[in-house]
Each structure stands twice: as structure tokens, then as C-alpha cells.
Amino acid sequence: SAVISQKPSRDICQRGTSLTIQCQVDSQVTMMFWYRQQPGQSLTLIATANQGSEATYESGFVIDKFPISRPNLTFSTLTVSNMSPEDSSIYLCSVEDWDVAGGPYEQYFGPGTRLTVT
Amino acid sequence: AQKVTQAQTEISVVEKEDVTLDCVYETRDTTYYLFWYKQPPSGELVFLIRRNSFDEQNEISGRYSWNFQKSTSSFNFTITASQVVDSAVYFCALTFSGGYNKLIFGAGTRLAVHP
């Protein structure tokens, strides 16, 4: 199973600033996902990041606000730009491991980055 | 539209009670996958199970069991003889062919197990 680490684990930031979150996987993966979990809420997909192509954003999320990099098959970053208190959330990266039949076997999640914007 | 509904927002039980967490899903796809995750207070997401749409066999893993019924679009999760360590938020999730394996999560059910 993939082991995922994220940096930072938590941060407190001032409004108007930006924070870049790093996600490192211990094996090569094709697809990486970034999710947001607002306080007391469920998880919502922000974007899907494939190596060598632009990230695909879900409705309600835009590249200017959440730019994503995917320089190789084991690493990705998510930047939360021009932050406001509404961006206070847990941000999680996720990867998938396929089974031999071609279906998703498991989606592994990183430990999350707990962001508070003041 | 793809959707996962967990109607139970919070459940409170006393240790050793059995508890069932409900999950109802909507999808037009014939090939899809259902998941359960546990999120303890520490915040990490712990994978519990994956089930594909062609496998309706129920599964048991220790005190955990899952009941998948396509006829009612449900994938319910039962904890037998609950323990305090089972206290967490439990999420049901769906992914489907053509969805590039992004997960659609239900709202989650917060389970509190009291001694």
C-alpha cells in the first residue's frame, strides 16, 4: 500500500497570504487527488492531478485560487492563494492503487494539512 | 447524478451494543465501487472496505460487517459489540467508471461509543 506524507501538518496563516502544501508518495502513481474538508463537513474533491498535464478542477474550484503542480509521479503541491477565513479546512491528498482487473483497489489518503486562516 | 446519502448524522451507543451505519447511493453507472472510511479524532482517513458493483456478497472482518444490496442501492456497515475505540466519523463513498476514480463522499456519520 502507498504511504503518503504531507507538509506542513498544520499551519495558521493570515488572510491574503498563500500556502503551498506538499504531498509525497513512496511509490509512483498516475493520479493524485486533492480534497478539502471544511470544519465538521465531508470531503470534497478540489482537483485531479496527472503528471505531465494540467490539473482537472471540479466545479467551484479554479486554478487561480488553487494552483497545483505535479512535477513527477511521486510528488504534488497544492497552493491555497489569497487566503480568507473560509479557506480554513483540512486539505488531503490521495492516490489510488489499481487492482489487476483494472478497477480501483483502494484510495490512500495522506494525513492531511490542517489550515487555519485568521 | 452521482450521490451518497448518509442520513444518520450522529449515533450514540453504549459499549458492546451493535450499531448499523446506513449508506444509500445513486448512480446511473452499472460499474461502480463503494467504500467505507473511518476518520478518528486524529483526522486521518482509514480505509475499511471497497466493494464493486458486481459483487453483492456480504463481507465480515472481525467485528465489522457490510451488507451490499443493489436492489435498494444500499451499502450498510455494522459494528458488532462496539468499543470506545470505534468512536469516529464514518464516511461512505462512491466512485464510478468514467469518474476517473474521484470519490464522492457522503456527509458522514459521527459514532460515539460510551463506556
Short mmCIF file of N, CA, C and O in Angstrom, two decimals, chain A:
data_model
loop_
_atom_site.label_atom_id
_atom_site.label_comp_id
_atom_site.label_asym_id
_atom_site.label_seq_id
_atom_site.Cartn_x
_atom_site.Cartn_y
_atom_site.Cartn_z
N SER A 1 0.84 -1.18 0.00
CA SER A 1 0.00 0.00 0.00
C SER A 1 0.88 1.25 0.00
O SER A 1 1.99 1.23 0.54
N ALA A 2 0.39 2.29 -0.63
CA ALA A 2 1.16 3.52 -0.72
C ALA A 2 1.20 4.24 0.63
O ALA A 2 0.24 4.24 1.37
N VAL A 3 2.34 4.84 0.88
CA VAL A 3 2.50 5.66 2.09
C VAL A 3 2.62 7.10 1.63
O VAL A 3 3.46 7.44 0.79
N ILE A 4 1.78 7.94 2.19
CA ILE A 4 1.70 9.34 1.75
C ILE A 4 2.06 10.24 2.92
O ILE A 4 1.58 10.05 4.04
N SER A 5 2.89 11.23 2.64
CA SER A 5 3.19 12.23 3.66
C SER A 5 2.81 13.60 3.13
O SER A 5 2.84 13.84 1.91
N GLN A 6 2.45 14.47 4.03
CA GLN A 6 2.09 15.84 3.67
C GLN A 6 2.83 16.81 4.57
O GLN A 6 3.04 16.56 5.76
N LYS A 7 3.19 17.95 3.97
CA LYS A 7 3.82 19.02 4.72
C LYS A 7 3.17 20.33 4.34
O LYS A 7 2.91 20.56 3.14
N PRO A 8 2.91 21.22 5.26
CA PRO A 8 3.00 21.02 6.70
C PRO A 8 1.82 20.21 7.21
O PRO A 8 0.85 20.01 6.50
N SER A 9 1.90 19.75 8.44
CA SER A 9 0.77 19.03 9.01
C SER A 9 -0.32 20.01 9.45
O SER A 9 -1.51 19.68 9.45
N ARG A 10 0.10 21.19 9.84
CA ARG A 10 -0.86 22.23 10.19
C ARG A 10 -0.19 23.59 10.07
O ARG A 10 1.04 23.68 10.10
N ASP A 11 -1.00 24.61 9.88
CA ASP A 11 -0.45 25.96 9.81
C ASP A 11 -1.55 26.96 10.14
O ASP A 11 -2.74 26.69 9.91
N ILE A 12 -1.13 28.07 10.66
CA ILE A 12 -2.01 29.20 10.90
C ILE A 12 -1.50 30.33 10.05
O ILE A 12 -0.33 30.74 10.16
N CYS A 13 -2.35 30.85 9.17
CA CYS A 13 -1.91 31.86 8.20
C CYS A 13 -2.80 33.09 8.29
O CYS A 13 -3.95 33.02 8.71
N GLN A 14 -2.25 34.19 7.85
CA GLN A 14 -3.02 35.44 7.81
C GLN A 14 -3.75 35.55 6.48
O GLN A 14 -3.26 35.08 5.44
N ARG A 15 -4.90 36.17 6.54
CA ARG A 15 -5.67 36.37 5.30
C ARG A 15 -4.84 37.14 4.29
O ARG A 15 -4.01 37.97 4.65
N GLY A 16 -5.04 36.80 3.03
CA GLY A 16 -4.32 37.48 1.95
C GLY A 16 -3.02 36.82 1.57
O GLY A 16 -2.46 37.12 0.51
N THR A 17 -2.55 35.91 2.39
CA THR A 17 -1.30 35.21 2.07
C THR A 17 -1.61 33.90 1.36
O THR A 17 -2.77 33.52 1.16
N SER A 18 -0.55 33.20 0.95
CA SER A 18 -0.70 31.92 0.26
C SER A 18 0.08 30.85 1.00
O SER A 18 1.10 31.13 1.64
N LEU A 19 -0.38 29.64 0.88
CA LEU A 19 0.30 28.49 1.49
C LEU A 19 0.41 27.38 0.47
O LEU A 19 -0.58 27.04 -0.20
N THR A 20 1.58 26.78 0.38
CA THR A 20 1.77 25.63 -0.51
C THR A 20 1.90 24.37 0.33
O THR A 20 2.72 24.30 1.25
N ILE A 21 1.08 23.40 -0.01
CA ILE A 21 1.05 22.11 0.69
C ILE A 21 1.72 21.08 -0.20
O ILE A 21 1.43 20.99 -1.40
N GLN A 22 2.59 20.29 0.39
CA GLN A 22 3.31 19.28 -0.37
C GLN A 22 2.76 17.89 -0.06
O GLN A 22 2.39 17.60 1.08
N CYS A 23 2.74 17.06 -1.08
CA CYS A 23 2.30 15.68 -0.93
C CYS A 23 3.34 14.77 -1.58
O CYS A 23 3.64 14.92 -2.76
N GLN A 24 3.88 13.86 -0.78
CA GLN A 24 4.92 12.95 -1.25
C GLN A 24 4.44 11.51 -1.09
O GLN A 24 3.95 11.14 -0.02
N VAL A 25 4.60 10.71 -2.14
CA VAL A 25 4.18 9.31 -2.11
C VAL A 25 5.42 8.43 -2.23
O VAL A 25 6.37 8.80 -2.93
N ASP A 26 5.38 7.27 -1.60
CA ASP A 26 6.57 6.42 -1.59
C ASP A 26 6.65 5.50 -2.80
O ASP A 26 7.54 4.66 -2.90
N SER A 27 5.73 5.65 -3.75
CA SER A 27 5.77 4.87 -4.97
C SER A 27 5.20 5.72 -6.11
O SER A 27 4.53 6.72 -5.86
N GLN A 28 5.47 5.30 -7.33
CA GLN A 28 4.98 6.08 -8.47
C GLN A 28 3.49 5.82 -8.68
O GLN A 28 3.05 4.67 -8.70
N VAL A 29 2.75 6.87 -8.85
CA VAL A 29 1.31 6.76 -9.06
C VAL A 29 0.92 7.65 -10.23
O VAL A 29 1.51 8.70 -10.44
N THR A 30 -0.10 7.23 -10.94
CA THR A 30 -0.54 8.01 -12.10
C THR A 30 -1.37 9.21 -11.67
O THR A 30 -1.14 10.33 -12.08
N MET A 31 -2.34 8.95 -10.83
CA MET A 31 -3.28 10.01 -10.48
C MET A 31 -3.18 10.37 -9.01
O MET A 31 -3.10 9.50 -8.15
N MET A 32 -3.18 11.65 -8.77
CA MET A 32 -3.23 12.15 -7.41
C MET A 32 -4.43 13.08 -7.30
O MET A 32 -4.80 13.75 -8.27
N PHE A 33 -5.02 13.10 -6.14
CA PHE A 33 -6.22 13.88 -5.92
C PHE A 33 -6.02 14.80 -4.71
O PHE A 33 -5.37 14.43 -3.75
N TRP A 34 -6.62 15.97 -4.80
CA TRP A 34 -6.63 16.89 -3.67
C TRP A 34 -8.06 17.11 -3.22
O TRP A 34 -8.93 17.45 -4.03
N TYR A 35 -8.28 16.90 -1.90
CA TYR A 35 -9.60 17.06 -1.31
C TYR A 35 -9.55 18.15 -0.25
O TYR A 35 -8.53 18.39 0.38
N ARG A 36 -10.71 18.75 -0.02
CA ARG A 36 -10.85 19.71 1.07
C ARG A 36 -11.94 19.21 2.02
O ARG A 36 -12.98 18.71 1.57
N GLN A 37 -11.69 19.37 3.30
CA GLN A 37 -12.68 19.02 4.31
C GLN A 37 -12.86 20.23 5.22
O GLN A 37 -12.03 20.50 6.09
N GLN A 38 -13.92 20.96 5.00
CA GLN A 38 -14.22 22.10 5.85
C GLN A 38 -14.67 21.61 7.23
O GLN A 38 -15.14 20.48 7.36
N PRO A 39 -14.55 22.45 8.24
CA PRO A 39 -14.85 22.02 9.62
C PRO A 39 -16.22 21.36 9.74
O PRO A 39 -17.24 21.92 9.35
N GLY A 40 -16.22 20.16 10.27
CA GLY A 40 -17.46 19.43 10.51
C GLY A 40 -18.14 18.93 9.25
O GLY A 40 -19.28 18.46 9.32
N GLN A 41 -17.46 19.02 8.13
CA GLN A 41 -18.08 18.64 6.86
C GLN A 41 -17.44 17.39 6.26
O GLN A 41 -16.47 16.84 6.81
N SER A 42 -18.00 16.98 5.14
CA SER A 42 -17.45 15.84 4.42
C SER A 42 -16.30 16.30 3.52
O SER A 42 -15.91 17.47 3.53
N LEU A 43 -15.78 15.38 2.77
CA LEU A 43 -14.67 15.70 1.86
C LEU A 43 -15.21 16.04 0.48
O LEU A 43 -16.12 15.38 -0.03
N THR A 44 -14.59 17.05 -0.11
CA THR A 44 -14.95 17.49 -1.45
C THR A 44 -13.69 17.51 -2.31
O THR A 44 -12.67 18.06 -1.91
N LEU A 45 -13.79 16.94 -3.49
CA LEU A 45 -12.64 16.92 -4.39
C LEU A 45 -12.39 18.30 -4.96
O LEU A 45 -13.31 18.95 -5.47
N ILE A 46 -11.14 18.75 -4.88
CA ILE A 46 -10.75 20.02 -5.47
C ILE A 46 -10.34 19.80 -6.93
O ILE A 46 -10.83 20.45 -7.84
N ALA A 47 -9.39 18.86 -7.11
CA ALA A 47 -8.85 18.64 -8.45
C ALA A 47 -8.14 17.31 -8.52
O ALA A 47 -7.76 16.73 -7.50
N THR A 48 -7.97 16.86 -9.74
CA THR A 48 -7.20 15.65 -10.05
C THR A 48 -5.93 16.07 -10.75
O THR A 48 -5.98 16.86 -11.71
N ALA A 49 -4.81 15.54 -10.30
CA ALA A 49 -3.51 15.95 -10.86
C ALA A 49 -2.82 14.76 -11.50
O ALA A 49 -2.51 13.78 -10.83
N ASN A 50 -2.61 14.86 -12.79
CA ASN A 50 -1.85 13.86 -13.52
C ASN A 50 -0.50 14.42 -13.89
O ASN A 50 -0.38 15.61 -14.22
N GLN A 51 0.50 13.59 -13.85
CA GLN A 51 1.84 14.03 -14.21
C GLN A 51 1.90 14.37 -15.68
O GLN A 51 1.43 13.60 -16.51
N GLY A 52 2.43 15.54 -15.98
CA GLY A 52 2.63 15.93 -17.37
C GLY A 52 1.46 16.62 -18.02
O GLY A 52 1.49 16.91 -19.21
N SER A 53 0.40 16.88 -17.27
CA SER A 53 -0.74 17.59 -17.83
C SER A 53 -1.32 18.54 -16.80
O SER A 53 -0.99 18.47 -15.62
N GLU A 54 -2.19 19.41 -17.28
CA GLU A 54 -2.83 20.35 -16.37
C GLU A 54 -3.78 19.60 -15.43
O GLU A 54 -4.41 18.62 -15.82
N ALA A 55 -3.88 20.11 -14.24
CA ALA A 55 -4.83 19.51 -13.30
C ALA A 55 -6.26 19.76 -13.77
O ALA A 55 -6.55 20.76 -14.45
N THR A 56 -7.14 18.85 -13.42
CA THR A 56 -8.56 18.97 -13.75
C THR A 56 -9.31 19.38 -12.50
O THR A 56 -9.32 18.64 -11.51
N TYR A 57 -9.96 20.53 -12.57
CA TYR A 57 -10.62 21.10 -11.39
C TYR A 57 -12.11 20.77 -11.39
O TYR A 57 -12.76 20.75 -12.43
N GLU A 58 -12.63 20.57 -10.19
CA GLU A 58 -14.06 20.33 -10.02
C GLU A 58 -14.80 21.67 -10.01
O GLU A 58 -14.21 22.74 -9.81
N SER A 59 -16.09 21.56 -10.23
CA SER A 59 -16.93 22.75 -10.23
C SER A 59 -16.78 23.49 -8.90
O SER A 59 -16.85 22.88 -7.83
N GLY A 60 -16.58 24.78 -8.98
CA GLY A 60 -16.43 25.59 -7.79
C GLY A 60 -15.00 25.82 -7.37
O GLY A 60 -14.75 26.61 -6.44
N PHE A 61 -14.08 25.20 -8.04
CA PHE A 61 -12.65 25.37 -7.73
C PHE A 61 -11.94 25.83 -9.01
O PHE A 61 -12.18 25.29 -10.08
N VAL A 62 -11.06 26.82 -8.86
CA VAL A 62 -10.37 27.37 -10.03
C VAL A 62 -8.88 27.38 -9.81
O VAL A 62 -8.39 27.47 -8.67
N ILE A 63 -8.17 27.36 -10.91
CA ILE A 63 -6.71 27.25 -10.88
C ILE A 63 -6.08 28.47 -10.22
O ILE A 63 -5.05 28.34 -9.55
N ASP A 64 -6.66 29.64 -10.40
CA ASP A 64 -6.05 30.84 -9.81
C ASP A 64 -6.06 30.77 -8.29
O ASP A 64 -5.17 31.31 -7.64
N LYS A 65 -7.05 30.14 -7.74
CA LYS A 65 -7.19 30.05 -6.29
C LYS A 65 -6.41 28.84 -5.74
O LYS A 65 -5.82 28.91 -4.66
N PHE A 66 -6.41 27.76 -6.49
CA PHE A 66 -5.78 26.51 -6.03
C PHE A 66 -4.83 25.95 -7.10
O PHE A 66 -5.06 24.87 -7.64
N PRO A 67 -3.75 26.65 -7.39
CA PRO A 67 -2.82 26.11 -8.38
C PRO A 67 -2.17 24.83 -7.89
O PRO A 67 -1.84 24.70 -6.70
N ILE A 68 -2.00 23.91 -8.80
CA ILE A 68 -1.46 22.58 -8.47
C ILE A 68 -0.28 22.29 -9.38
O ILE A 68 -0.30 22.59 -10.57
N SER A 69 0.75 21.72 -8.81
CA SER A 69 1.86 21.23 -9.61
C SER A 69 1.98 19.73 -9.46
O SER A 69 1.62 19.17 -8.41
N ARG A 70 2.48 19.08 -10.50
CA ARG A 70 2.70 17.63 -10.47
C ARG A 70 3.95 17.35 -11.28
O ARG A 70 3.88 16.86 -12.40
N PRO A 71 5.11 17.66 -10.71
CA PRO A 71 6.34 17.56 -11.48
C PRO A 71 6.80 16.13 -11.78
O PRO A 71 7.55 15.93 -12.74
N ASN A 72 6.38 15.16 -10.98
CA ASN A 72 6.76 13.78 -11.23
C ASN A 72 5.70 12.84 -10.66
O ASN A 72 4.66 13.29 -10.18
N LEU A 73 5.99 11.55 -10.72
CA LEU A 73 4.98 10.56 -10.35
C LEU A 73 4.88 10.30 -8.86
O LEU A 73 4.07 9.47 -8.43
N THR A 74 5.66 10.99 -8.06
CA THR A 74 5.62 10.76 -6.61
C THR A 74 5.34 12.03 -5.81
O THR A 74 5.33 11.99 -4.58
N PHE A 75 5.11 13.13 -6.48
CA PHE A 75 5.04 14.40 -5.75
C PHE A 75 4.02 15.34 -6.38
O PHE A 75 3.86 15.38 -7.61
N SER A 76 3.35 16.11 -5.51
CA SER A 76 2.43 17.14 -5.98
C SER A 76 2.34 18.24 -4.93
O SER A 76 2.61 17.99 -3.75
N THR A 77 2.02 19.42 -5.38
CA THR A 77 1.76 20.52 -4.45
C THR A 77 0.43 21.16 -4.77
O THR A 77 0.00 21.21 -5.92
N LEU A 78 -0.20 21.64 -3.73
CA LEU A 78 -1.42 22.43 -3.83
C LEU A 78 -1.16 23.75 -3.13
O LEU A 78 -0.71 23.77 -1.98
N THR A 79 -1.43 24.84 -3.81
CA THR A 79 -1.30 26.16 -3.20
C THR A 79 -2.69 26.73 -2.96
O THR A 79 -3.54 26.68 -3.84
N VAL A 80 -2.88 27.23 -1.76
CA VAL A 80 -4.11 27.95 -1.45
C VAL A 80 -3.74 29.44 -1.49
O VAL A 80 -2.94 29.90 -0.65
N SER A 81 -4.27 30.15 -2.45
CA SER A 81 -3.84 31.51 -2.72
C SER A 81 -4.80 32.54 -2.12
O SER A 81 -6.00 32.29 -1.96
N ASN A 82 -4.21 33.68 -1.78
CA ASN A 82 -5.01 34.81 -1.28
C ASN A 82 -6.06 34.33 -0.28
O ASN A 82 -7.27 34.48 -0.48
N MET A 83 -5.57 33.75 0.77
CA MET A 83 -6.45 33.05 1.70
C MET A 83 -7.40 33.96 2.47
O MET A 83 -7.07 35.11 2.79
N SER A 84 -8.55 33.40 2.76
CA SER A 84 -9.54 34.05 3.63
C SER A 84 -9.94 33.04 4.70
O SER A 84 -9.66 31.84 4.57
N PRO A 85 -10.61 33.49 5.76
CA PRO A 85 -11.03 32.55 6.81
C PRO A 85 -11.85 31.37 6.29
O PRO A 85 -11.81 30.28 6.87
N GLU A 86 -12.56 31.58 5.17
CA GLU A 86 -13.37 30.50 4.61
C GLU A 86 -12.51 29.35 4.06
O GLU A 86 -13.02 28.26 3.79
N ASP A 87 -11.24 29.59 3.90
CA ASP A 87 -10.33 28.54 3.42
C ASP A 87 -9.83 27.65 4.56
O ASP A 87 -9.12 26.67 4.32
N SER A 88 -10.20 27.98 5.77
CA SER A 88 -9.80 27.15 6.91
C SER A 88 -10.43 25.77 6.75
O SER A 88 -11.65 25.62 6.74
N SER A 89 -9.58 24.77 6.61
CA SER A 89 -10.04 23.41 6.30
C SER A 89 -8.89 22.45 6.55
O SER A 89 -7.76 22.87 6.79
N ILE A 90 -9.22 21.18 6.39
CA ILE A 90 -8.18 20.17 6.26
C ILE A 90 -8.05 19.88 4.77
O ILE A 90 -9.05 19.65 4.09
N TYR A 91 -6.83 19.89 4.29
CA TYR A 91 -6.56 19.57 2.89
C TYR A 91 -5.84 18.22 2.84
O TYR A 91 -4.83 18.02 3.51
N LEU A 92 -6.40 17.32 2.04
CA LEU A 92 -5.85 15.97 1.98
C LEU A 92 -5.49 15.62 0.54
O LEU A 92 -6.24 15.90 -0.39
N CYS A 93 -4.35 14.99 0.39
CA CYS A 93 -4.05 14.42 -0.92
C CYS A 93 -4.31 12.92 -0.88
O CYS A 93 -4.29 12.29 0.19
N SER A 94 -4.57 12.39 -2.03
CA SER A 94 -4.96 11.00 -2.14
C SER A 94 -4.38 10.41 -3.41
O SER A 94 -4.22 11.12 -4.42
N VAL A 95 -4.07 9.12 -3.36
CA VAL A 95 -3.63 8.41 -4.55
C VAL A 95 -4.41 7.12 -4.62
O VAL A 95 -5.00 6.67 -3.64
N GLU A 96 -4.41 6.53 -5.79
CA GLU A 96 -5.11 5.26 -5.92
C GLU A 96 -4.15 4.16 -6.36
O GLU A 96 -3.14 4.42 -7.00
N ASP A 97 -4.51 2.96 -5.98
CA ASP A 97 -3.74 1.78 -6.36
C ASP A 97 -4.70 0.85 -7.08
O ASP A 97 -5.72 0.46 -6.52
N TRP A 98 -4.37 0.53 -8.33
CA TRP A 98 -5.28 -0.26 -9.14
C TRP A 98 -5.11 -1.74 -8.90
O TRP A 98 -4.01 -2.23 -8.69
N ASP A 99 -6.21 -2.46 -8.99
CA ASP A 99 -6.10 -3.92 -8.92
C ASP A 99 -5.89 -4.46 -10.35
O ASP A 99 -6.00 -3.74 -11.32
N VAL A 100 -5.58 -5.73 -10.46
CA VAL A 100 -5.21 -6.31 -11.74
C VAL A 100 -6.38 -6.31 -12.73
O VAL A 100 -6.18 -6.40 -13.94
N ALA A 101 -7.59 -6.25 -12.22
CA ALA A 101 -8.76 -6.24 -13.10
C ALA A 101 -9.02 -4.85 -13.67
O ALA A 101 -9.93 -4.67 -14.46
N GLY A 102 -8.25 -3.88 -13.25
CA GLY A 102 -8.40 -2.54 -13.80
C GLY A 102 -9.32 -1.63 -13.02
O GLY A 102 -9.57 -0.51 -13.43
N GLY A 103 -9.83 -2.11 -11.91
CA GLY A 103 -10.68 -1.24 -11.11
C GLY A 103 -9.91 -0.68 -9.94
O GLY A 103 -8.84 -1.18 -9.59
N PRO A 104 -10.45 0.33 -9.31
CA PRO A 104 -9.75 0.91 -8.15
C PRO A 104 -9.70 -0.09 -7.01
O PRO A 104 -10.68 -0.73 -6.69
N TYR A 105 -8.56 -0.23 -6.43
CA TYR A 105 -8.41 -1.15 -5.31
C TYR A 105 -8.62 -0.41 -4.01
O TYR A 105 -9.40 -0.81 -3.17
N GLU A 106 -7.90 0.62 -3.86
CA GLU A 106 -8.03 1.42 -2.65
C GLU A 106 -7.53 2.82 -2.95
O GLU A 106 -6.62 2.98 -3.75
N GLN A 107 -8.13 3.76 -2.33
CA GLN A 107 -7.61 5.11 -2.40
C GLN A 107 -6.99 5.44 -1.05
O GLN A 107 -7.65 5.36 -0.03
N TYR A 108 -5.72 5.76 -1.11
CA TYR A 108 -4.98 6.05 0.10
C TYR A 108 -4.96 7.56 0.32
O TYR A 108 -4.80 8.32 -0.63
N PHE A 109 -5.10 7.94 1.56
CA PHE A 109 -5.10 9.36 1.90
C PHE A 109 -3.88 9.71 2.74
O PHE A 109 -3.44 8.92 3.58
N GLY A 110 -3.39 10.89 2.50
CA GLY A 110 -2.36 11.43 3.36
C GLY A 110 -2.95 11.83 4.70
O GLY A 110 -4.18 11.83 4.86
N PRO A 111 -2.11 12.20 5.64
CA PRO A 111 -2.59 12.56 6.98
C PRO A 111 -3.31 13.90 7.04
O PRO A 111 -3.94 14.22 8.04
N GLY A 112 -3.23 14.67 5.96
CA GLY A 112 -3.94 15.95 5.92
C GLY A 112 -3.11 17.12 6.42
O GLY A 112 -2.16 16.96 7.20
N THR A 113 -3.46 18.29 5.94
CA THR A 113 -2.88 19.56 6.40
C THR A 113 -4.01 20.39 6.97
O THR A 113 -4.95 20.73 6.26
N ARG A 114 -3.90 20.68 8.25
CA ARG A 114 -4.95 21.45 8.94
C ARG A 114 -4.60 22.92 8.85
O ARG A 114 -3.64 23.39 9.47
N LEU A 115 -5.38 23.66 8.09
CA LEU A 115 -5.11 25.08 7.83
C LEU A 115 -6.13 25.95 8.54
O LEU A 115 -7.33 25.73 8.42
N THR A 116 -5.60 26.93 9.27
CA THR A 116 -6.45 27.93 9.90
C THR A 116 -6.04 29.30 9.37
O THR A 116 -4.85 29.65 9.39
N VAL A 117 -7.01 30.04 8.88
CA VAL A 117 -6.74 31.37 8.34
C VAL A 117 -7.37 32.40 9.27
O VAL A 117 -8.58 32.34 9.55
N THR A 118 -6.55 33.33 9.73
CA THR A 118 -7.05 34.34 10.67
C THR A 118 -7.19 35.69 10.01
O THR A 118 -6.63 35.95 8.94
#
